[in-house]
GROMACS .gro file of C-alpha atoms in nm:
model
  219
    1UNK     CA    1   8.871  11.852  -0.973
    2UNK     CA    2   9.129  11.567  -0.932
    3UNK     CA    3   9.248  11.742  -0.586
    4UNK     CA    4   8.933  11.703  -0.417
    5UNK     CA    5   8.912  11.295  -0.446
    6UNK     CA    6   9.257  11.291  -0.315
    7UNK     CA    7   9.199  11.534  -0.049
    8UNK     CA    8   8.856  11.367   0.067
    9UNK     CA    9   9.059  11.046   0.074
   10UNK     CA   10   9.327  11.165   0.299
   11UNK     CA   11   9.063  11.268   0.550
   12UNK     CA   12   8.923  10.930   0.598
   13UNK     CA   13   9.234  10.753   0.632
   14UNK     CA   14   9.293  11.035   0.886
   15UNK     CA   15   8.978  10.987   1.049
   16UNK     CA   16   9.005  10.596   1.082
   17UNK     CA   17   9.353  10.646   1.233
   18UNK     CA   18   9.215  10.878   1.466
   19UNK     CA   19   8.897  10.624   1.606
   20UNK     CA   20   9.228  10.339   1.599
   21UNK     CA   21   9.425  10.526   1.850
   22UNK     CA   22   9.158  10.621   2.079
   23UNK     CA   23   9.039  10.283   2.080
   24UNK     CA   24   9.326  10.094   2.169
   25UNK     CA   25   9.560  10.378   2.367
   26UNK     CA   26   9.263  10.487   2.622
   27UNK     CA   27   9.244  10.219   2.811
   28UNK     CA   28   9.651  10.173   2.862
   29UNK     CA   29   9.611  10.577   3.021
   30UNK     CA   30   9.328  10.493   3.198
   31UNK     CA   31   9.477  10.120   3.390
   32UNK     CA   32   9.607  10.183   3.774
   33UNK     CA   33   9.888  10.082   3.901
   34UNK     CA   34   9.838   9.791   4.124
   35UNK     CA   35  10.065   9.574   4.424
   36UNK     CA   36  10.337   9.358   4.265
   37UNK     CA   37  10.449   9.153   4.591
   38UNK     CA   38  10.417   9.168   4.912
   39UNK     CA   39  10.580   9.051   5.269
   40UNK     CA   40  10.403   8.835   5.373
   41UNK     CA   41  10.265   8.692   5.052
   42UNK     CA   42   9.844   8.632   5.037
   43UNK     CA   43   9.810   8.304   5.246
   44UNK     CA   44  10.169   8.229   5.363
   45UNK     CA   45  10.195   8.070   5.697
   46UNK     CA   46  10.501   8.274   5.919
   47UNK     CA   47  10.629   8.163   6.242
   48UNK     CA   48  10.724   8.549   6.317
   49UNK     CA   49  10.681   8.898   6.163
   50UNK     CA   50  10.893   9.177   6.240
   51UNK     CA   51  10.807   9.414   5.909
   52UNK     CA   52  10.547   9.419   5.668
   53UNK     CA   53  10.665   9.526   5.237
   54UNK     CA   54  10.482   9.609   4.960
   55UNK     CA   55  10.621   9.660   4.653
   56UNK     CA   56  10.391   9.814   4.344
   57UNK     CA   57  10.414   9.864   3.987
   58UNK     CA   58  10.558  10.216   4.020
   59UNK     CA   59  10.618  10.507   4.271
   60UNK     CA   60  10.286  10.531   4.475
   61UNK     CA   61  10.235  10.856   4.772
   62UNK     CA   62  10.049  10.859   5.077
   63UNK     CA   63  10.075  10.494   5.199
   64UNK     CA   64   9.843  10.363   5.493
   65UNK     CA   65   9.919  10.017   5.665
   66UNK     CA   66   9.687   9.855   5.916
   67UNK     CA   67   9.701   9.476   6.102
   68UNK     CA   68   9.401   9.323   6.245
   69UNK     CA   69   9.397   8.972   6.426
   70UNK     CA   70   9.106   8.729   6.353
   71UNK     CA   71   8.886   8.887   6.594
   72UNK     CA   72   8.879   9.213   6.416
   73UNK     CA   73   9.149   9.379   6.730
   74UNK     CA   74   9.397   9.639   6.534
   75UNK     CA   75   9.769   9.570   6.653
   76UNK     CA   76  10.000   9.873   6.650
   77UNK     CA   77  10.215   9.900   6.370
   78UNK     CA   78  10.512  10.188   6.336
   79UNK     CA   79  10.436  10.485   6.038
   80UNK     CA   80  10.454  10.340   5.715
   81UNK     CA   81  10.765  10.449   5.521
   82UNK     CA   82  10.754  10.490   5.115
   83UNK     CA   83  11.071  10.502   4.882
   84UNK     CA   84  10.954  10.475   4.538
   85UNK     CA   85  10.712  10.164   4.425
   86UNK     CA   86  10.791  10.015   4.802
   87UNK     CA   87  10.583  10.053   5.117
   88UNK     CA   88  10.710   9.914   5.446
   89UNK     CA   89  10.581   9.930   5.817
   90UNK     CA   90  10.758   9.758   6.130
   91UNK     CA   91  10.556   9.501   6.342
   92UNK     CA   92  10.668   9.616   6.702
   93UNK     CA   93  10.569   9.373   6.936
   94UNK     CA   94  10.541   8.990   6.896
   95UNK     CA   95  10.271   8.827   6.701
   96UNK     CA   96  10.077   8.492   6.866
   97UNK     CA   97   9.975   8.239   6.655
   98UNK     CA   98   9.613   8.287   6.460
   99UNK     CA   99   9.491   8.454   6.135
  100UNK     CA  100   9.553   8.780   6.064
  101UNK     CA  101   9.496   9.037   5.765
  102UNK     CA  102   9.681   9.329   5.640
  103UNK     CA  103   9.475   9.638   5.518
  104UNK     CA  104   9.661   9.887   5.254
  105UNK     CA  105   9.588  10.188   5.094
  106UNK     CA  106   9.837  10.344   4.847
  107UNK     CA  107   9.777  10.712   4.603
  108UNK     CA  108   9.897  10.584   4.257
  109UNK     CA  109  10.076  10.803   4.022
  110UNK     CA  110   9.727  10.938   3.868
  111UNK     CA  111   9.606  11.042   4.184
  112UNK     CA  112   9.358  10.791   4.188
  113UNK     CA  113   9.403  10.552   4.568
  114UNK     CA  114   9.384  10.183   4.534
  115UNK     CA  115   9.342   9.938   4.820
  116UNK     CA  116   9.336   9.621   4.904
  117UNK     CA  117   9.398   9.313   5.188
  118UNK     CA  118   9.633   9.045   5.218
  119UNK     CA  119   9.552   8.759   5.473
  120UNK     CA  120   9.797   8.529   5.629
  121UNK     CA  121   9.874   8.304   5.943
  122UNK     CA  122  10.119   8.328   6.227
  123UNK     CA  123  10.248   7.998   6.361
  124UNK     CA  124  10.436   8.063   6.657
  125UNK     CA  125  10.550   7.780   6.888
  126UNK     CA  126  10.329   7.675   7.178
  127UNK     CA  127  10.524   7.774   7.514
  128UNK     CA  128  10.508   7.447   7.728
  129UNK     CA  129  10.282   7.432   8.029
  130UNK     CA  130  10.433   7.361   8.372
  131UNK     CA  131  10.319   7.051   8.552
  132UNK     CA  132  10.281   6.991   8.917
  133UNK     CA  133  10.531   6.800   9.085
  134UNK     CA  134  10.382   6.446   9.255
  135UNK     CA  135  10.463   6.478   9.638
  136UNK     CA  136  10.657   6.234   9.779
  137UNK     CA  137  10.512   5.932   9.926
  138UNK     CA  138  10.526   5.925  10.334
  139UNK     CA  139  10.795   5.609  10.427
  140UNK     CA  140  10.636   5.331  10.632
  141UNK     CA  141  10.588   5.355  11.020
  142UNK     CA  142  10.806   5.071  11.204
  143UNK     CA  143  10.633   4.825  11.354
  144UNK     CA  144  10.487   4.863  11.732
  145UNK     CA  145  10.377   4.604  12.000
  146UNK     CA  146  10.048   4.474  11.941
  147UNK     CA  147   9.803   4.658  12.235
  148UNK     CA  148   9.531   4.474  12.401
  149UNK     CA  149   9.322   4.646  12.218
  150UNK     CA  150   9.383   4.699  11.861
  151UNK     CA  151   9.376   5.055  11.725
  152UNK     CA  152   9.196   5.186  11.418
  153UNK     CA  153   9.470   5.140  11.087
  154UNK     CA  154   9.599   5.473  11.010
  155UNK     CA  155   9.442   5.604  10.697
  156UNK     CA  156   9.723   5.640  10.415
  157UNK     CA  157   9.807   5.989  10.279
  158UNK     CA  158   9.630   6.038   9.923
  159UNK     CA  159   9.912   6.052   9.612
  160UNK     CA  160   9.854   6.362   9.438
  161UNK     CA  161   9.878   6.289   9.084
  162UNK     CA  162  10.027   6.566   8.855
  163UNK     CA  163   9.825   6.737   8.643
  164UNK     CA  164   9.878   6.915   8.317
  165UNK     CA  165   9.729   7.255   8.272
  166UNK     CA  166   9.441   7.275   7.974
  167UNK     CA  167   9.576   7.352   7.630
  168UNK     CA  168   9.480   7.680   7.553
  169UNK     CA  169   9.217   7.696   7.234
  170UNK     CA  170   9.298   7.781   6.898
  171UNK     CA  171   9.207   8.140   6.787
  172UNK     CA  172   8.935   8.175   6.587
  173UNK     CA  173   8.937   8.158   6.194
  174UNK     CA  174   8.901   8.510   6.002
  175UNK     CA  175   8.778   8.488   5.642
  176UNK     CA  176   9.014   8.617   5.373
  177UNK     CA  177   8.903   8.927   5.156
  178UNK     CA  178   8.991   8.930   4.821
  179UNK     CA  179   9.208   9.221   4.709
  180UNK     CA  180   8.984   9.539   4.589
  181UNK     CA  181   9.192   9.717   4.393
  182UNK     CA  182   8.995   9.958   4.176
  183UNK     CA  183   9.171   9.920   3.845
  184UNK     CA  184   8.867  10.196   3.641
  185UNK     CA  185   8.853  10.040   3.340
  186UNK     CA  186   8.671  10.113   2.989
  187UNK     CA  187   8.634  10.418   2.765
  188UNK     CA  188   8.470  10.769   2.816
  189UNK     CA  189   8.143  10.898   2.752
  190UNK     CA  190   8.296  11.159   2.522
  191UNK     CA  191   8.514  10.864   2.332
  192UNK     CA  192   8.243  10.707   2.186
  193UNK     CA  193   8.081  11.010   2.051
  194UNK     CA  194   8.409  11.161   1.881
  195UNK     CA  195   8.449  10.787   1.669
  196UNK     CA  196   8.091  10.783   1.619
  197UNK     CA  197   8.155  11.097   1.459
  198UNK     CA  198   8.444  11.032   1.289
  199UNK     CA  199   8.284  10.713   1.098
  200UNK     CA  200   7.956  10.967   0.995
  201UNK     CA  201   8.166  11.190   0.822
  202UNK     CA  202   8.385  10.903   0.704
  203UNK     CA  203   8.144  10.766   0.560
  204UNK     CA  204   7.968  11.081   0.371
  205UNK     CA  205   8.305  11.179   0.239
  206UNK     CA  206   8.349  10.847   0.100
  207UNK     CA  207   8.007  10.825  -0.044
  208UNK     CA  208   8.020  11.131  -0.220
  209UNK     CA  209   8.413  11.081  -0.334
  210UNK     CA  210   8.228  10.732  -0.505
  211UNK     CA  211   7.957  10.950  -0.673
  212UNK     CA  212   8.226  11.188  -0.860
  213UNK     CA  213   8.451  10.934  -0.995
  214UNK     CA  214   8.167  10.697  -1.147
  215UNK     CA  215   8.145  10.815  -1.542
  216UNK     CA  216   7.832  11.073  -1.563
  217UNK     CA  217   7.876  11.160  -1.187
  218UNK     CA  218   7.786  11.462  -1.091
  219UNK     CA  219   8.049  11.753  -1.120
   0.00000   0.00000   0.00000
């Protein structure tokens, strides 16, 4: 009768191992992977951008890379290439100054596709505006012989000032979007049940373990 004490005791130390390890190694399995850096980084102000990087946590498949300018207008980008956790994408043409936002989507190593945005400003140097040249001034007439009859004054050419060609606006603010990166966290439906389970029967076999070794238990 000694055996079955021992035995029932081994089964709930073996059954509260079992609810620790569920508890605390399911959600490590379940977590994402997610972006580690990127080129530009979230907010940075550039003067130029020639390629776009993203590095992640670990390999990642199936990259897509998009640019949009603050008025929502996509700008061409070259295929996105992947080697390993890295992601990059050239910027072919030049980039005028504004806001601008880079969309990403990524398949992670569980097959499960995070996203996300990363904003950031281009400040390019303003190409000067060309000014008019002033004409020249007309040189004075040389004196005549006064007439007997004086003549109307000649009326003087107008200076044409130079004028400077209107600054052209400031593109228009885009709001940043937080990254969305869907990170599925938490545990199972079927996780809960199995430790709810686990304690129940825990429990009974330690109840009725306590009934057989008190003196006058039952046998």
């Amino acid at each position: 009768m000694a055996s079955l004490p021992r035995f029932a005791r081994t089964t709930v130390v073996t059954a509260l191992l079992c609810a620790v390890f569920l508890t605390l190694g399911t959600p490590a399995a379940l977590a994402h992977d997610r972006l580690k850096s990127s080129s530009p980084d979230r907010g940075a102000k550039v003067a130029a951008l020639e390629r776009i990087k993203l590095v992640f946590t670990t390999r990642v498949r199936f990259p897509a890379v998009a640019l949009r300018e603050a008025g929502g207008t996509t700008v061409d980008l070259g295929k996105p290439k992947v080697d390993g956790d890295t992601v990059t994408s050239g910027v072919p043409e030049t980039l005028a100054s504004g806001k601008y936002v880079i969309a990403w989507r990524v398949v992670s190593t569980d097959g499960h596709p995070i996203e996300g945005e990363i904003p950031f400003t281009v400040t390019a140097p303003a190409t000067p505006s060309a000014t008019a040249e002033p004409t020249p001034e007309p040189a004075p007439a040389a004196e005549s012989t006064p007439a007997p009859e004086s003549s109307a004054p000649g009326t003087p050419a107008p200076e044409t000032s130079a004028t400077t060609a209107p600054p052209t606006p400031a593109p228009g603010l885009v709001s940043a979007t937080d990254d969305r990166e869907s990170d599925g966290q938490g545990l199972p439906g079927w996780t809960w049940i199995a430790l709810l389970a686990l304690v129940v029967v825990g429990t009974g076999v330690w109840f009725r373990v306590s009934r057989r070794d008190e003196p006058g238990g039952a046998e």
